[in-house]
Coordinates of C-alpha atoms and ligand atoms in Angstrom, one line a residue:
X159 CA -66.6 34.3 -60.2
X160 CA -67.7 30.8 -58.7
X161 CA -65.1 28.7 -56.7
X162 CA -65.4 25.2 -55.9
X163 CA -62.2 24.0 -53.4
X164 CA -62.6 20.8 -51.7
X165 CA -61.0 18.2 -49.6
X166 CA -60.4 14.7 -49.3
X167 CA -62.6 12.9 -47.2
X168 CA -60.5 11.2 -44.4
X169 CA -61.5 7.8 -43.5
X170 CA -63.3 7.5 -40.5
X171 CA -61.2 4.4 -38.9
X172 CA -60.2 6.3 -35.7
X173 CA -59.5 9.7 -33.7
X174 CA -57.6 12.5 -36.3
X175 CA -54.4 12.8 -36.1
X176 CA -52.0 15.6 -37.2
X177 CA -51.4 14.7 -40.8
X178 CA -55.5 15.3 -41.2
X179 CA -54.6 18.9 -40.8
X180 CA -52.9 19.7 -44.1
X181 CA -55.6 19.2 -46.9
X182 CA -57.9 21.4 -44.5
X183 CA -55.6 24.1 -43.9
X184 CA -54.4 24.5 -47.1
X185 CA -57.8 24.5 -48.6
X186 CA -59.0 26.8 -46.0
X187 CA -56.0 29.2 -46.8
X188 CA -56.6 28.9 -50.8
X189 CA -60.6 29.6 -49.9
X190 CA -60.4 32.3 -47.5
X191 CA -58.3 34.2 -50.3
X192 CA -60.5 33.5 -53.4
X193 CA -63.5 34.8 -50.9
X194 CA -61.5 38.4 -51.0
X195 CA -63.0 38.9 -55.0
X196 CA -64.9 35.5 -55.8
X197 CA -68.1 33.5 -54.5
X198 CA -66.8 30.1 -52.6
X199 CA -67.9 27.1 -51.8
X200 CA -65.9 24.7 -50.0
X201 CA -66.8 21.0 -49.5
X202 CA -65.7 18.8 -46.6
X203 CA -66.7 15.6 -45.6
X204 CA -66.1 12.1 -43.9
X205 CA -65.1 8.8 -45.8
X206 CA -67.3 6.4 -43.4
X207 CA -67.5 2.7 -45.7
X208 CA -65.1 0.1 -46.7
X209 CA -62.9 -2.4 -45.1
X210 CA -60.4 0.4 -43.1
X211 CA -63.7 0.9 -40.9
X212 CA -65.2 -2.2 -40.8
X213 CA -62.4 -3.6 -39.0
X214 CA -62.3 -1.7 -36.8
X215 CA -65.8 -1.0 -35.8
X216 CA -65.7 -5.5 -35.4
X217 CA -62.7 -4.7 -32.7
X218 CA -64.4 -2.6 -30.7
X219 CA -67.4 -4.9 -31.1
X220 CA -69.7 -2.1 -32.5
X221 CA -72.1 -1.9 -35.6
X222 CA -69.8 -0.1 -38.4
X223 CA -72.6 2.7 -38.2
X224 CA -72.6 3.4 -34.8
X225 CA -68.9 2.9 -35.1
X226 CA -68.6 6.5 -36.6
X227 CA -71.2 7.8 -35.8
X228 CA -69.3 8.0 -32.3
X229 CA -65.7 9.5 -34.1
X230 CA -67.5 12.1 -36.3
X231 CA -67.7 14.5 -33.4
X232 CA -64.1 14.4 -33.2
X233 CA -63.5 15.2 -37.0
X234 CA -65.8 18.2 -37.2
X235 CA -64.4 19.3 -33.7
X236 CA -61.3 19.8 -35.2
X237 CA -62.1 21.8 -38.3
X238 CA -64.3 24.2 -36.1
X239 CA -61.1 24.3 -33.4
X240 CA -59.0 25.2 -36.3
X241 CA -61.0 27.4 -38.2
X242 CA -62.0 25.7 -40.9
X243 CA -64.3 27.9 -43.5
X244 CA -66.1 25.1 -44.9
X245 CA -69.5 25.7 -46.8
X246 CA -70.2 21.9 -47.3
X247 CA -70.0 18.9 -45.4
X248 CA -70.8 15.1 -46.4
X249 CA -70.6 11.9 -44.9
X250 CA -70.7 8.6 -47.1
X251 CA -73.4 7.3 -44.6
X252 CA -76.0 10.2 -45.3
X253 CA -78.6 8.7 -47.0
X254 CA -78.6 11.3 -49.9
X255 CA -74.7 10.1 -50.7
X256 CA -75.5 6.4 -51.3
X257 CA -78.8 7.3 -53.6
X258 CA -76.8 10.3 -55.4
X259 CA -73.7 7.4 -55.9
X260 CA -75.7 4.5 -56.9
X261 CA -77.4 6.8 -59.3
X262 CA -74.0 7.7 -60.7
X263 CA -72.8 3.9 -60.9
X264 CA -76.2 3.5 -63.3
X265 CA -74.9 6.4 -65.1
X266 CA -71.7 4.5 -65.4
X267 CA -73.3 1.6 -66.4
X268 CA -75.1 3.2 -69.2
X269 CA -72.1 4.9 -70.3
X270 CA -70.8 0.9 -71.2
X271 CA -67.8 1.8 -68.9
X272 CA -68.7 -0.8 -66.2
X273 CA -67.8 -5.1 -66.9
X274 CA -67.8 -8.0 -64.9
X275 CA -64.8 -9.9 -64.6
X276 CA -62.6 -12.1 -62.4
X277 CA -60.2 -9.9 -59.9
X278 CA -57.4 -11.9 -58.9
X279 CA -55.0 -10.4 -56.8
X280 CA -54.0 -8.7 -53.9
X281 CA -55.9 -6.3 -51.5
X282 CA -54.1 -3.7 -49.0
X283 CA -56.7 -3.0 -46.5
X284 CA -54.9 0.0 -45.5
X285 CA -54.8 1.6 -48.5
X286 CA -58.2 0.4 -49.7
X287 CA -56.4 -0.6 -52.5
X288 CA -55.9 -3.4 -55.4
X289 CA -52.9 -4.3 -55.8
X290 CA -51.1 -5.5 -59.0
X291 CA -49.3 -9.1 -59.2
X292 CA -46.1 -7.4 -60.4
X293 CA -46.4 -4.5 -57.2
X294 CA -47.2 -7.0 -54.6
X295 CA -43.9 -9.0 -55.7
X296 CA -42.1 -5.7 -55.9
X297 CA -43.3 -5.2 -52.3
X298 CA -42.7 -8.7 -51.1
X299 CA -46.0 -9.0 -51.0
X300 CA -46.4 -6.7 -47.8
X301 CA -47.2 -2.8 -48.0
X302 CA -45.2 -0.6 -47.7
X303 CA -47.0 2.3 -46.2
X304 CA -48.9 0.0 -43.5
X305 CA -46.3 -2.5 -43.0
X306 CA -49.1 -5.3 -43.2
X307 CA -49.3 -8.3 -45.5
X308 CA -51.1 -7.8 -49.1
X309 CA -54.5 -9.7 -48.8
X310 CA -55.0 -12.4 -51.4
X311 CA -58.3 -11.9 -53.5
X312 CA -60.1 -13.7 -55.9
X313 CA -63.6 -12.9 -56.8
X314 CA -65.6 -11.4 -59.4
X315 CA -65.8 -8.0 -59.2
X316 CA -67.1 -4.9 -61.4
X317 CA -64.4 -3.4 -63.1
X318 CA -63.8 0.2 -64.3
X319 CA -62.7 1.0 -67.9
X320 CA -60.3 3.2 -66.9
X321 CA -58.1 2.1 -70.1
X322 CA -60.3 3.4 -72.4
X323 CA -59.7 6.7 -71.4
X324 CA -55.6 6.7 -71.0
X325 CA -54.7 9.5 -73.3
X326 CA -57.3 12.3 -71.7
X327 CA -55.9 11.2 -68.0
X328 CA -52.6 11.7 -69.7
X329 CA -53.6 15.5 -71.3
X330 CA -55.4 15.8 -67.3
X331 CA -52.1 15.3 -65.2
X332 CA -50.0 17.1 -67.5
X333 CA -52.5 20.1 -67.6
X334 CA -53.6 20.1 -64.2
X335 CA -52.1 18.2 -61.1
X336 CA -50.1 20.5 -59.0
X337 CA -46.7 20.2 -58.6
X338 CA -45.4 19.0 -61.6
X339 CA -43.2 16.5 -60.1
X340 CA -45.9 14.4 -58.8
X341 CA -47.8 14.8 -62.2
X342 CA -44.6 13.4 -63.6
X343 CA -44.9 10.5 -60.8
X344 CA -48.3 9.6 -62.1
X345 CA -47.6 9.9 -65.7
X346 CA -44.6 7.5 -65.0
X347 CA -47.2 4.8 -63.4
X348 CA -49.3 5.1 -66.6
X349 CA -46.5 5.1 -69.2
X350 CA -48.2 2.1 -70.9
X351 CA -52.0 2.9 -70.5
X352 CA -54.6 3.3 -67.5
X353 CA -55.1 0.1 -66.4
X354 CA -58.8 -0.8 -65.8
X355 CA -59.7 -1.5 -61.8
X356 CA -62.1 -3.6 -60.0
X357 CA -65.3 -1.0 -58.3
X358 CA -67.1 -3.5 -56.3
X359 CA -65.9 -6.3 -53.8
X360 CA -67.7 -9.2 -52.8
X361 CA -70.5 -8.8 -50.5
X362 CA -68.9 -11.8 -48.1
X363 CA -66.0 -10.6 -47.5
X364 CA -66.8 -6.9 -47.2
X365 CA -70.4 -6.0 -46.2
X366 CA -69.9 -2.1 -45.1
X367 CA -70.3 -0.1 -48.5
X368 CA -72.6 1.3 -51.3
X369 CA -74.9 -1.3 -52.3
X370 CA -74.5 -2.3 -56.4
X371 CA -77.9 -1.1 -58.0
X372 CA -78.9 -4.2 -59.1
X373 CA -76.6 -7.2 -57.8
X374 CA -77.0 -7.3 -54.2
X375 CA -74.1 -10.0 -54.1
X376 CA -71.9 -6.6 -54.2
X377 CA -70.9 -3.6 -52.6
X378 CA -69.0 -0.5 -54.0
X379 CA -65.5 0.1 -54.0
X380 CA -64.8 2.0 -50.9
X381 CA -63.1 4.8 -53.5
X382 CA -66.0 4.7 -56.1
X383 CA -68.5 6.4 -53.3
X384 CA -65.5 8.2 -52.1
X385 CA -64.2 10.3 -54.9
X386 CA -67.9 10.6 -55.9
X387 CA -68.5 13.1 -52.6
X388 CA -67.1 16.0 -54.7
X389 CA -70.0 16.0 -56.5
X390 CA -73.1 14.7 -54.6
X391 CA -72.2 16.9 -52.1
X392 CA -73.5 19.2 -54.9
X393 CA -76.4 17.6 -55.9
X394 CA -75.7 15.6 -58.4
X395 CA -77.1 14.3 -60.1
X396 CA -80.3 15.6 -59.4
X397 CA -78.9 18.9 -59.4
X398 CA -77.0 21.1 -62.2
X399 CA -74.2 21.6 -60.9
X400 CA -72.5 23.7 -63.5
X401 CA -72.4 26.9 -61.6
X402 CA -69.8 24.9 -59.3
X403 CA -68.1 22.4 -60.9
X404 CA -65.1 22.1 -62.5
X405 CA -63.8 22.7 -59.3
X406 CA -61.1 25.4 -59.3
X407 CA -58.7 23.0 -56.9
X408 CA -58.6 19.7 -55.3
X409 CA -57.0 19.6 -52.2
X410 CA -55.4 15.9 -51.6
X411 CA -52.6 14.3 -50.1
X412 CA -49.7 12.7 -52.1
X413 CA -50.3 9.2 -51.6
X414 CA -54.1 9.5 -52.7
X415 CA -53.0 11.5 -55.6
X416 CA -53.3 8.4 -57.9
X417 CA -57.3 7.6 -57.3
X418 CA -57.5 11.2 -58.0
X419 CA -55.6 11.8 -61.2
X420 CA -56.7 8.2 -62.8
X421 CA -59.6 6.6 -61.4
X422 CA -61.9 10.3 -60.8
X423 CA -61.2 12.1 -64.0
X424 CA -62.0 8.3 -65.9
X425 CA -65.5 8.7 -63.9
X426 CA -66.3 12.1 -64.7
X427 CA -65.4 11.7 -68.1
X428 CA -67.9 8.7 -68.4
X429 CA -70.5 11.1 -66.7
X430 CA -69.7 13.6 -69.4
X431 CA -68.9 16.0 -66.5
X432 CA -65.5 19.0 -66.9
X433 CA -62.4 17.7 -65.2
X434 CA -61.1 19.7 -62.0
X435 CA -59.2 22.8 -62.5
X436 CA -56.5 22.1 -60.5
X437 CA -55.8 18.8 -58.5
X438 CA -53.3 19.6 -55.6
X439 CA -51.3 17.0 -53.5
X440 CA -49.5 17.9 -50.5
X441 CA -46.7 16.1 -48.9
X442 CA -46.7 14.1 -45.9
X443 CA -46.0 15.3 -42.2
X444 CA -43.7 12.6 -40.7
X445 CA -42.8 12.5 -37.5
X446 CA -39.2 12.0 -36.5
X447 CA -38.5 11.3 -40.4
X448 CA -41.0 8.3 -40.2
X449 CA -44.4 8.3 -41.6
X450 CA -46.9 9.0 -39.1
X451 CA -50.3 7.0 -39.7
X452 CA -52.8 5.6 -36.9
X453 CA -52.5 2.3 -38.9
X454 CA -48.8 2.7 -36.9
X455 CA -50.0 4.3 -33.9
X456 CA -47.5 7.1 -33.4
X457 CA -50.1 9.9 -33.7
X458 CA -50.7 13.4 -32.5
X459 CA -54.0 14.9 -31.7
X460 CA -54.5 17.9 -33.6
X461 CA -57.3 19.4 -31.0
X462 CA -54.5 18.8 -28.0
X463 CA -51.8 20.6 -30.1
X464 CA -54.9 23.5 -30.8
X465 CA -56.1 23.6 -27.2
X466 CA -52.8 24.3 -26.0
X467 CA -51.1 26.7 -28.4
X468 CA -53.8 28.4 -30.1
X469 CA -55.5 27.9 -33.7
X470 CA -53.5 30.6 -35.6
X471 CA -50.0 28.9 -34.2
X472 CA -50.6 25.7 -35.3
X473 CA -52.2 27.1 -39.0
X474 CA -49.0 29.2 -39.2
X475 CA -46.4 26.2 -38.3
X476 CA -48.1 24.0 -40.9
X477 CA -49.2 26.3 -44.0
X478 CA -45.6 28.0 -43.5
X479 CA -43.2 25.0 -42.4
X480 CA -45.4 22.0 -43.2
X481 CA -45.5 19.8 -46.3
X482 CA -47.0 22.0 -48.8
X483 CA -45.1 20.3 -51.5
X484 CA -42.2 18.1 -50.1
X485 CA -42.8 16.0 -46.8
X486 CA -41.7 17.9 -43.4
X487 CA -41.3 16.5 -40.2
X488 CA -42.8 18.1 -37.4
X489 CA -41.9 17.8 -33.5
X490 CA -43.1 20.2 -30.8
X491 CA -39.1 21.4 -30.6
X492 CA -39.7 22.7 -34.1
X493 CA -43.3 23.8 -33.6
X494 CA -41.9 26.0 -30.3
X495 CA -38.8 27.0 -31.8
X496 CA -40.8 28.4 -35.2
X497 CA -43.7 30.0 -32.7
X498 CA -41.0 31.9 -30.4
X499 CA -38.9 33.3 -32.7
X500 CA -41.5 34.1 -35.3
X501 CA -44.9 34.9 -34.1
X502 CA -44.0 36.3 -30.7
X503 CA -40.9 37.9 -32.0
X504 CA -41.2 39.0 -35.3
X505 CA -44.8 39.8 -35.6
X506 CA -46.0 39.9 -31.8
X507 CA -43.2 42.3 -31.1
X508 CA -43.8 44.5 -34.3
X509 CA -47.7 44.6 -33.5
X510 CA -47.4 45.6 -29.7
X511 CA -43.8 48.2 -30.5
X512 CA -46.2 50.1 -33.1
X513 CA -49.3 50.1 -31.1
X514 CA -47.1 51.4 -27.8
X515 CA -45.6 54.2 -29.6
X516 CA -48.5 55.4 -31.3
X517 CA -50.4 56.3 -28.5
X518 CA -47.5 57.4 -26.6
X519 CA -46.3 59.5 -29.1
X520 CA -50.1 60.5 -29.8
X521 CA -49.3 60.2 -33.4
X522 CA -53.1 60.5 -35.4
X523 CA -53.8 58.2 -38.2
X524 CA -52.8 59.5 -41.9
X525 CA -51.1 56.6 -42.4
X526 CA -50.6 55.4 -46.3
X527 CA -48.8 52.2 -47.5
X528 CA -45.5 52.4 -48.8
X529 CA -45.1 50.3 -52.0
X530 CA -41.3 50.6 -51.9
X531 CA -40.4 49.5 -49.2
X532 CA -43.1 46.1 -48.9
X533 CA -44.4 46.4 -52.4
X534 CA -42.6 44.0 -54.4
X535 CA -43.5 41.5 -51.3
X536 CA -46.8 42.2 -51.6
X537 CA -46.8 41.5 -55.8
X538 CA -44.3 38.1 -54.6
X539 CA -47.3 37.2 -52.3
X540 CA -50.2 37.0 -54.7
X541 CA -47.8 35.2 -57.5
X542 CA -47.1 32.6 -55.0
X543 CA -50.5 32.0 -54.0
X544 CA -51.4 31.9 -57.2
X545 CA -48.9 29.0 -57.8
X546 CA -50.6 27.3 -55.0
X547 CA -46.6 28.3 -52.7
X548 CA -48.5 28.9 -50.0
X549 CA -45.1 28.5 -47.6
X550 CA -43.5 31.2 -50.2
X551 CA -46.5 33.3 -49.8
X552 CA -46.1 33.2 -46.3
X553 CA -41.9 33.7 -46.0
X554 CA -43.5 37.0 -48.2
X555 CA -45.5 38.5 -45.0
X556 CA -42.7 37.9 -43.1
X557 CA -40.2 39.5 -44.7
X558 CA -42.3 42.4 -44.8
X559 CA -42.9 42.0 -40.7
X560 CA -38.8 41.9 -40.6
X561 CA -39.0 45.1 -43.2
X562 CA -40.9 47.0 -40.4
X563 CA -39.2 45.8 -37.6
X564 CA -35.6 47.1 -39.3
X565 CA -37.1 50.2 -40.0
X566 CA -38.2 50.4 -36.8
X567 CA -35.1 50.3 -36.0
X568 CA -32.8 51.7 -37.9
X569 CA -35.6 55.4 -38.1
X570 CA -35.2 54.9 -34.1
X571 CA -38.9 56.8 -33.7
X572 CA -38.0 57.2 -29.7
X573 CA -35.0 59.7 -30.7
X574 CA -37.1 61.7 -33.6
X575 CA -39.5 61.9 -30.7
X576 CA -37.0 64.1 -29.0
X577 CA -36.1 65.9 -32.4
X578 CA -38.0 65.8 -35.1
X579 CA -41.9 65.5 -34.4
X580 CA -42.7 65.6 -38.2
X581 CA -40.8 63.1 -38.8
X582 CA -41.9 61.2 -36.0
X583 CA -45.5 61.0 -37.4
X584 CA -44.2 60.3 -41.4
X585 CA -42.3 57.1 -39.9
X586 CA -44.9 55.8 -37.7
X587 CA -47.5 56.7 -40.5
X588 CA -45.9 54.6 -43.0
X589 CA -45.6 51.8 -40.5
X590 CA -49.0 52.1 -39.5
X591 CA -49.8 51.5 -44.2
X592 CA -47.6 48.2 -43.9
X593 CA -49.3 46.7 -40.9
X594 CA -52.9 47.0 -42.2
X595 CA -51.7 45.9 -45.3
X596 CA -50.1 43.3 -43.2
X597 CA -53.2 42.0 -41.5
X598 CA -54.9 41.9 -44.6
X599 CA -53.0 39.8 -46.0
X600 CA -52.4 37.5 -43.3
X601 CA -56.4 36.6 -43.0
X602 CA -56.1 33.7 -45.0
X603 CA -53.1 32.1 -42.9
X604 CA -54.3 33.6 -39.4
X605 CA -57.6 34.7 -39.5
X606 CA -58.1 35.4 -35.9
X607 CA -55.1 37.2 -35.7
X608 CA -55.2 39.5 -38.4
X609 CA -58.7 40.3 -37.2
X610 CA -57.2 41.5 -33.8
X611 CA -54.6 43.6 -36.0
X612 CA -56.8 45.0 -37.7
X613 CA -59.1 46.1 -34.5
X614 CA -55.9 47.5 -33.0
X615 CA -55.2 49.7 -35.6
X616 CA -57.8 50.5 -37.6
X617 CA -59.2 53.8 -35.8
X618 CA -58.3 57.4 -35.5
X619 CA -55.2 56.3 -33.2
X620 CA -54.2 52.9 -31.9
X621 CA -55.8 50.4 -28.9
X622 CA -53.5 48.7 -26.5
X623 CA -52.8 45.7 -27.6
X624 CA -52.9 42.4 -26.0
X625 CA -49.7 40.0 -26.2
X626 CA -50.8 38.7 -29.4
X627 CA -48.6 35.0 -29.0
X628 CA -47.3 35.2 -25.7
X629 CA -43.5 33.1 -25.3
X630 CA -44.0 29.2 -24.5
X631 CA -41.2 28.4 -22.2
X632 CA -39.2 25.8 -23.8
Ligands
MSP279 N1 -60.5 8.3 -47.3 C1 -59.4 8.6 -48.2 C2 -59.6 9.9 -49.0 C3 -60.8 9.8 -49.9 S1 -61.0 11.3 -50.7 C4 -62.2 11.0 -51.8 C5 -58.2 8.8 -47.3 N2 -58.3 9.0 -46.0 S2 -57.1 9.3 -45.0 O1 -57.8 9.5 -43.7 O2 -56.2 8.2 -45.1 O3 -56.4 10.6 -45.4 C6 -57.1 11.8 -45.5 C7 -56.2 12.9 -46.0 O4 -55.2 13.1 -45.0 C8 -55.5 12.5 -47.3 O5 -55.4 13.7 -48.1 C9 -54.2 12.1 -46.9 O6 -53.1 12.3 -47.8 C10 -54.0 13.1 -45.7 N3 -53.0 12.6 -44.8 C11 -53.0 11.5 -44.0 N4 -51.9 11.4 -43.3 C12 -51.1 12.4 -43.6 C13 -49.8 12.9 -43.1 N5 -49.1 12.3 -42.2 N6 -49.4 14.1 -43.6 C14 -50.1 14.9 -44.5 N7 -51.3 14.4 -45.0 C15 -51.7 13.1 -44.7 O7 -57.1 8.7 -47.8

């Protein structure tokens, strides 16, 4: 079967930070997976217009263009540092985006789903996002995520008729946004209808976007050429894309969940295009218990964090401990504490034991799994990936590296090496089953490091293995 999983499309305002990390890893770990029986492809990409960037390109006195042209090194150097299976990148800028999206907004147009009207109201530049009369007073008028006043707007503006389609977004979020509580979340904000929203902003006051076919007084909203990557990244609409999309899963973070569960399936419905399998949304990873943003500057590089402890540490901290559903704070204590104790304990320690006394016992390989034993961890696994628990799936793997480690223990091979050879070779055997069935399925958390497993004991006996996560000193 054909997969689609993609990811949002981080703005391109400055370096990465840490909370970038999530959509990619988790979509990585979903796509690696699927690739074990199914034909993936996996879209990335860089959100390069609107008003986020244009500031900041003006303070560092740069064209917005050359602006990120400079930063997108550092956004595709860290999915390659982490590993990042990607089939698909696109950057708003590519010229084949802003034809492929203005050829969708005609579509729109056609569909009679686009009106001009007056927009009066506020603006969060940090969001990239209108703002309701009734919100912004909620707010006192200054956001809440950014800490920045609301922007007062009044202009006419293209608006979508995001209304019309209410009770389909409704049947959408119920069916298909991932977890349920945040479904519920969305459902709540559209108890009385979709509201219709503005697509274009004045030309004056925001010049770094998708020209309007047609009206050169305007550009497209920043989340208009956005949300419509998923798809020219495909082709389309040049291209039939039916042999990827629906996409199986959409990979976004909570507080974006809203453009995607209202604003995109309103537009591919006016397209006439299938809605997305699954929309996901993560939770946030604050620091310290505070939201970490580089609108507040408390940031961590993800490429320092990489360079220093490794790829697979920093995929396992987050897709285990991270914010796959609920927010989690991260600090380095954590980071070490969780690396120590269960990489170069649990599984380092089982890997370099069973490699050890295999070749100094000279035990030769007729190894088989044993479904009793890890089995029913094996079966929890899958279900939980399935659900999208990637954390559960996880705590699964592990339980089966305790598993081995107890029976390691408890069989004592270093005594039936004195006594009882046949034995010796039955318990090493079965050992030698769970950690190849192990590595296999850790390739979608660690890929690197299951690969390494797998090279130590997949042969006739086993190699000597290298210290797999060697102990940071805390
Ligand atoms: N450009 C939009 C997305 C457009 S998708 C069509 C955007 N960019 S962003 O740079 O602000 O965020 C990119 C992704 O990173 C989003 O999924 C967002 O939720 C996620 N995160 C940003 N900070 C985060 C954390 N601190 N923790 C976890 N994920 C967070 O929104």
């Amino acid at each position: 079967m054909n997969k689609y999983i993609t990811t949002a499309i981080p703005y391109v305002n400055g370096k990465p930070h840490i909370g970038h990390v999530m959509d990619y890893l988790i979509a990585d770990c979903l796509a690696r997976y699927a690739r074990m029986g199914d034909e993936v492809r996996f879209s990335a990409g860089l959100d390069e217009h609107g008003c986020k960037v244009e500031q900041e390109a003006n303070k560092a006195g740069v064209s917005p263009l050359e602006f990120v042209n400079n930063l997108e090194p550092d956004f595709t150097g860290m999915l390659e540092v982490l590993n990042i299976s990607y089939t698909d990148f696109i950057r708003t800028t590519d010229e084949k985006h802003i034809v492929r999206v203005q050829e969708i907004w005609k579509k729109l147009d056609k569909a009679g789903v686009i009106y001009k009207a007056k927009y009066e109201g506020w603006y969060c530049s940090g969001c990239e996002c209108f703002i309701t009369e009734s919100e912004a007073k909620s707010a006192e008028y200054i956001c809440p995520n950014h800490q920045k006043s609301f922007e007062k707007i009044e202009e006419e503006n293209y608006f979508l008729k995001i209304s019309k389609f209410s009770d389909q977004i409704r049947d959408f979020v119920k069916k298909s946004v991932t977890p349920e509580f945040r479904g519920r979340e969305i459902l709540e904000l559209i108890k009385d209808g979709a509201q219709d929203v503005s697509i274009s902003r004045s030309r004056e006051k925001l010049n770094w976007g998708v020209p309007v076919p047609g009206d050169e007084t305007q550009v497209m909203y920043v989340w208009v050429d956005a949300l419509s990557n998923y798809i020219t990244v495909l082709g389309y609409p040049e291209n039939d894309i039916s042999d990827w999309w629906p996409a199986e899963v959409q990979v976004v973070g909570k507080d974006i969940l809203r453009f995607h569960a209202i604003i995109w399936p309103a537009m591919l419905l006016a397209l006439g295009l299938e809605l997305p399998k699954t929309l996901f949304a993560h939770g946030f990873i604050n620091q310290s218990g505070g939201k970490m943003s580089k609108s507040l500057g408390n940031v961590v590089d993800p490429i320092e964090i990489v360079e220093k402890y490794g790829a697979d540490a920093v995929r396992y901290y987050f897709l285990r401990h991270g914010p796959i559903f609920e927010d989690a704070d991260f600090s380095i204590e954590k980071f070490v504490t969780a690396y120590n104790s269960e990489l170069a304990n649990d599984l380092g320690n089982l890997v370099s034991r069973l490699s050890n006394m295999i070749r100094k016992y000279e035990i030769k390989a007729s190894w088989q799994s044993s479904p009793s034993r890890i089995g029913k961890y094996v079966d929890k696994y899958h279900t939980y990936i399935k659900k999208f628990e990637l954390n559960h799936a996880a705590d699964a793997i592990w339980e089966m590296v305790k598993s081995c480690n107890q029976y390691i223990d408890e069989t004592k091979p270093w005594e039936l090496a004195k006594t009882d050879e046949v034995k010796l070779a039955e318990v090493l055997n079965t050992l030698w089953g769970d950690i190849m069935i192990i590595q296999a399925l850790l390739t979608p958390f660690l890929p690197d490091t299951a690969k390494k497993i797998e090279d130590i004991f997949n042969g006739e006996t086993a190699k000597e293995a290298e210290i797999l996560f060697p102990k940071i000193e805390e």
